[in-house]
């Protein structure tokens, strides 16, 4: 068991080093850092709710950078393409397929974590600068606790998508198709809660109970990312939030990730390499 | 050599057309293009919904900066209201949308006042500790829509919120009796008298409560008349002496106004309320 973990960690270190040396990835980080600093210009357009708008801007840039990382670097790394010799790596290396999957997964999580750490630190400094620049009436609260919680929520969303990328890659060969399916997955996750709300409001006609059951099953497979979106709480003075519900959201996310990764490992270990 | 000449010709042609287009767009007024419905935007923007809302707000705010007094608000109001509607739907907690919506649309005509109030309702629900938004909605109901009853509910809601000035809750009682619901006005006024720490203000409001109670006696007499005769009295004087000993003399601030089926208690300082009902 210990050796298995060591092999997975060794592979994940390789993935991290490979990621760090990629110029495209470094350019993405640099671009995102520059964009986050753009919050210093963006808040000039907001007359009143400056704190909220600045925090939304910082998190949206971080989300966008994480999403680009997942769509372009992560999918490339895990895809079954012949050019990347993934298949030959699996045959040549003295590493089981499960260890390979977990190693790659952890390597990408570490890269994602590094990216988020850089952007979180820069984002915090940016928000502090903005808060000191404007009157207290326009930026009343900046909570470090909720900032960390919000960033953890963002990271959870990205790890969920990464786990889904691993699963889709195990089933389908080729990077572009995996990219399309991942984007479709994201849109379904965003769209299901909206459709559910439309049914509840009576905007969409149809048998309500059947549709609500359908949406329940749907959100079991395609989770509602809004439940991990805590960025509104960072600048609220008295946020109405129950710690239990935040913890529950994280637990649901972690269990979903474990389930998806289990399925990915299952498919990888049984999949014919040809 | 030929390639260099060709390159400069292409550059020149591009510069010519670019400058022409730039000149035309500089002389054109900024226009807002219609937006996709908020539900579709929510799907595509996802985690970035809030930023999307803020960007639409900025676009609307920049557009409002180009509007002049010669422009007819009816020309741009439909699209502008859509921007505020989508922005508030994507990010209901973002306060600026409501302030700009109120200042730029509510005065145009009653139809847009109703649109503004429907947008403000979202903010009232999403930001429970803000008293300004229900105050805006109450003002729109009172001033533009002439619906004192609805205005009283909005102002009552505003008065309950943290840090709201006490005059807002008091104004809701004035509007309530002005719309004809005297019992509700009395119960609200009694509640705010109990909470008011300032003794001078309490005494003042107790005098008002006495006026409201006088009006309630007349209302009860009207109800008795109606049960007896099956219709509302043509005027208040017919109630005397069978149903009420005399029509009470109101104080300096208020006067009774019989507007069947509503008995309204109008502030004498505001004769407009006499001409405009619910």
Coordinates of C-alpha atoms in Angstrom, one line a residue, chain A residues 40-218:
Chain A
X40 CA -8.1 48.0 -9.5
X41 CA -9.5 49.5 -12.7
X42 CA -12.8 47.7 -12.8
X43 CA -14.0 49.1 -9.4
X44 CA -13.8 52.6 -10.8
X45 CA -17.0 51.9 -12.8
X46 CA -19.0 50.8 -9.7
X47 CA -20.5 53.7 -7.8
X48 CA -21.7 52.0 -4.6
X49 CA -21.3 48.3 -4.1
X50 CA -17.6 48.3 -4.7
X51 CA -16.6 45.6 -2.3
X52 CA -19.0 43.0 -3.8
X53 CA -18.1 43.9 -7.4
X54 CA -14.4 43.7 -6.7
X55 CA -14.6 40.3 -5.0
X56 CA -16.8 39.0 -7.8
X57 CA -14.2 40.2 -10.3
X58 CA -11.3 38.5 -8.5
X59 CA -13.1 35.2 -8.2
X60 CA -14.4 35.2 -11.7
X61 CA -10.9 35.7 -13.1
X62 CA -9.6 32.9 -10.9
X63 CA -12.5 30.7 -12.0
X64 CA -11.8 31.4 -15.7
X65 CA -8.1 30.7 -15.3
X66 CA -8.8 27.4 -13.5
X67 CA -11.3 26.5 -16.2
X68 CA -8.8 27.2 -19.0
X69 CA -6.2 25.2 -17.1
X70 CA -8.6 22.2 -16.9
X71 CA -9.8 22.5 -20.6
X72 CA -6.4 22.8 -22.1
X73 CA -3.6 21.5 -19.9
X74 CA -5.5 18.9 -17.8
X75 CA -7.3 17.3 -20.8
X76 CA -4.1 17.2 -22.8
X77 CA -2.3 15.5 -19.9
X78 CA -4.8 12.7 -19.4
X79 CA -6.0 12.1 -22.9
X80 CA -5.3 8.7 -24.5
X81 CA -3.7 10.1 -27.6
X82 CA -1.0 8.2 -29.3
X83 CA 1.2 11.3 -29.8
X84 CA 1.5 11.6 -26.1
X85 CA 2.4 8.0 -25.8
X86 CA 0.1 7.5 -22.8
X87 CA -0.6 4.0 -23.9
X88 CA 3.1 3.1 -24.1
X89 CA 3.8 4.8 -20.8
X90 CA 1.2 2.6 -19.2
X91 CA 2.8 -0.5 -20.7
X92 CA 6.4 0.5 -20.0
X93 CA 6.2 1.9 -16.5
X94 CA 6.2 -0.5 -13.5
X95 CA 3.0 1.2 -12.3
X96 CA -0.5 -0.1 -12.2
X97 CA -3.3 1.7 -14.0
X98 CA -5.0 2.7 -10.8
X99 CA -1.7 4.2 -9.5
X100 CA -1.3 6.0 -12.9
X101 CA -4.8 7.5 -12.7
X102 CA -4.4 8.6 -9.1
X103 CA -0.9 9.9 -9.7
X104 CA -1.9 12.0 -12.6
X105 CA -5.0 13.2 -10.7
X106 CA -3.0 14.3 -7.7
X107 CA -0.3 16.0 -9.9
X108 CA -3.0 18.1 -11.6
X109 CA -4.6 18.9 -8.3
X110 CA -1.3 20.2 -7.0
X111 CA -0.8 22.3 -10.1
X112 CA -4.4 23.6 -9.6
X113 CA -3.7 24.3 -6.0
X114 CA -0.5 26.2 -6.8
X115 CA -2.4 28.3 -9.4
X116 CA -5.2 29.0 -6.9
X117 CA -2.7 29.9 -4.2
X118 CA -1.0 32.5 -6.4
X119 CA -4.3 34.0 -7.5
X120 CA -5.8 33.9 -4.0
X121 CA -2.9 35.8 -2.5
X122 CA -2.8 38.3 -5.3
X123 CA -6.6 38.7 -5.1
X124 CA -6.5 39.3 -1.4
X125 CA -3.9 42.0 -1.7
X126 CA -5.9 43.6 -4.5
X127 CA -9.0 43.6 -2.4
X128 CA -7.2 45.1 0.5
X129 CA -5.8 47.9 -1.7
X130 CA -9.3 48.7 -3.0
X131 CA -10.7 48.6 0.5
X132 CA -8.2 51.1 1.7
X133 CA -8.7 53.4 -1.3
X134 CA -12.5 53.8 -0.9
X135 CA -14.7 55.0 1.9
X136 CA -16.0 52.4 4.4
X137 CA -19.6 53.0 3.1
X138 CA -18.7 51.4 -0.2
X139 CA -16.6 48.5 1.0
X140 CA -17.7 47.8 4.5
X141 CA -16.5 44.2 5.1
X142 CA -13.7 42.0 3.9
X143 CA -13.8 38.7 5.8
X144 CA -10.7 36.6 5.6
X145 CA -12.5 33.5 6.9
X146 CA -15.2 33.6 4.2
X147 CA -12.5 34.4 1.7
X148 CA -10.8 31.1 2.4
X149 CA -14.1 29.3 2.4
X150 CA -15.1 30.9 -0.9
X151 CA -11.7 29.9 -2.4
X152 CA -12.0 26.4 -1.1
X153 CA -15.5 26.2 -2.7
X154 CA -14.0 27.4 -6.0
X155 CA -11.2 24.8 -5.8
X156 CA -13.8 22.1 -5.1
X157 CA -15.7 23.0 -8.3
X158 CA -12.4 22.8 -10.3
X159 CA -11.5 19.4 -8.7
X160 CA -15.0 18.0 -9.5
X161 CA -14.5 19.0 -13.1
X162 CA -11.0 17.5 -13.1
X163 CA -12.4 14.2 -11.8
X164 CA -15.0 14.2 -14.5
X165 CA -12.3 14.9 -17.1
X166 CA -10.4 11.8 -15.8
X167 CA -13.6 9.7 -16.1
X168 CA -14.4 10.9 -19.6
X169 CA -10.8 10.4 -20.7
X170 CA -10.9 6.8 -19.4
X171 CA -14.0 6.2 -21.7
X172 CA -13.1 8.2 -24.8
X173 CA -9.9 8.5 -26.8
X174 CA -8.8 11.9 -28.0
X175 CA -8.4 15.3 -26.4
X176 CA -10.9 17.3 -28.4
X177 CA -13.9 15.1 -27.8
X178 CA -13.0 15.0 -24.1
X179 CA -12.9 18.9 -24.2
X180 CA -16.4 19.1 -25.8
X181 CA -17.9 16.6 -23.4
X182 CA -16.4 18.5 -20.4
X183 CA -17.8 21.8 -21.6
X184 CA -21.2 20.1 -22.1
X185 CA -21.0 18.7 -18.6
X186 CA -20.4 22.1 -17.3
X187 CA -23.3 23.6 -19.2
X188 CA -25.6 20.8 -17.9
X189 CA -24.5 21.5 -14.4
X190 CA -25.2 25.2 -14.8
X191 CA -28.4 24.7 -16.7
X192 CA -30.2 22.0 -14.5
X193 CA -30.8 24.3 -11.5
X194 CA -32.1 27.0 -13.8
X195 CA -34.5 24.6 -15.5
X196 CA -35.6 23.3 -12.1
X197 CA -36.3 26.9 -11.0
X198 CA -38.3 27.5 -14.2
X199 CA -40.5 24.4 -13.5
X200 CA -41.0 25.4 -9.9
X201 CA -42.1 28.9 -11.0
X202 CA -44.5 27.4 -13.5
X203 CA -42.6 29.0 -16.5
X204 CA -42.2 25.6 -18.1
X205 CA -45.4 23.5 -18.6
X206 CA -45.5 19.9 -17.8
X207 CA -46.2 17.3 -14.9
X208 CA -44.4 18.9 -12.0
X209 CA -43.7 15.9 -9.8
X210 CA -42.2 13.9 -12.7
X211 CA -40.0 16.8 -13.7
X212 CA -38.9 17.5 -10.1
X213 CA -37.9 13.8 -9.7
X214 CA -36.0 14.1 -13.0
X215 CA -34.2 17.1 -11.8
X216 CA -33.3 15.4 -8.5
X217 CA -31.7 12.5 -10.4
X218 CA -30.1 15.0 -12.7

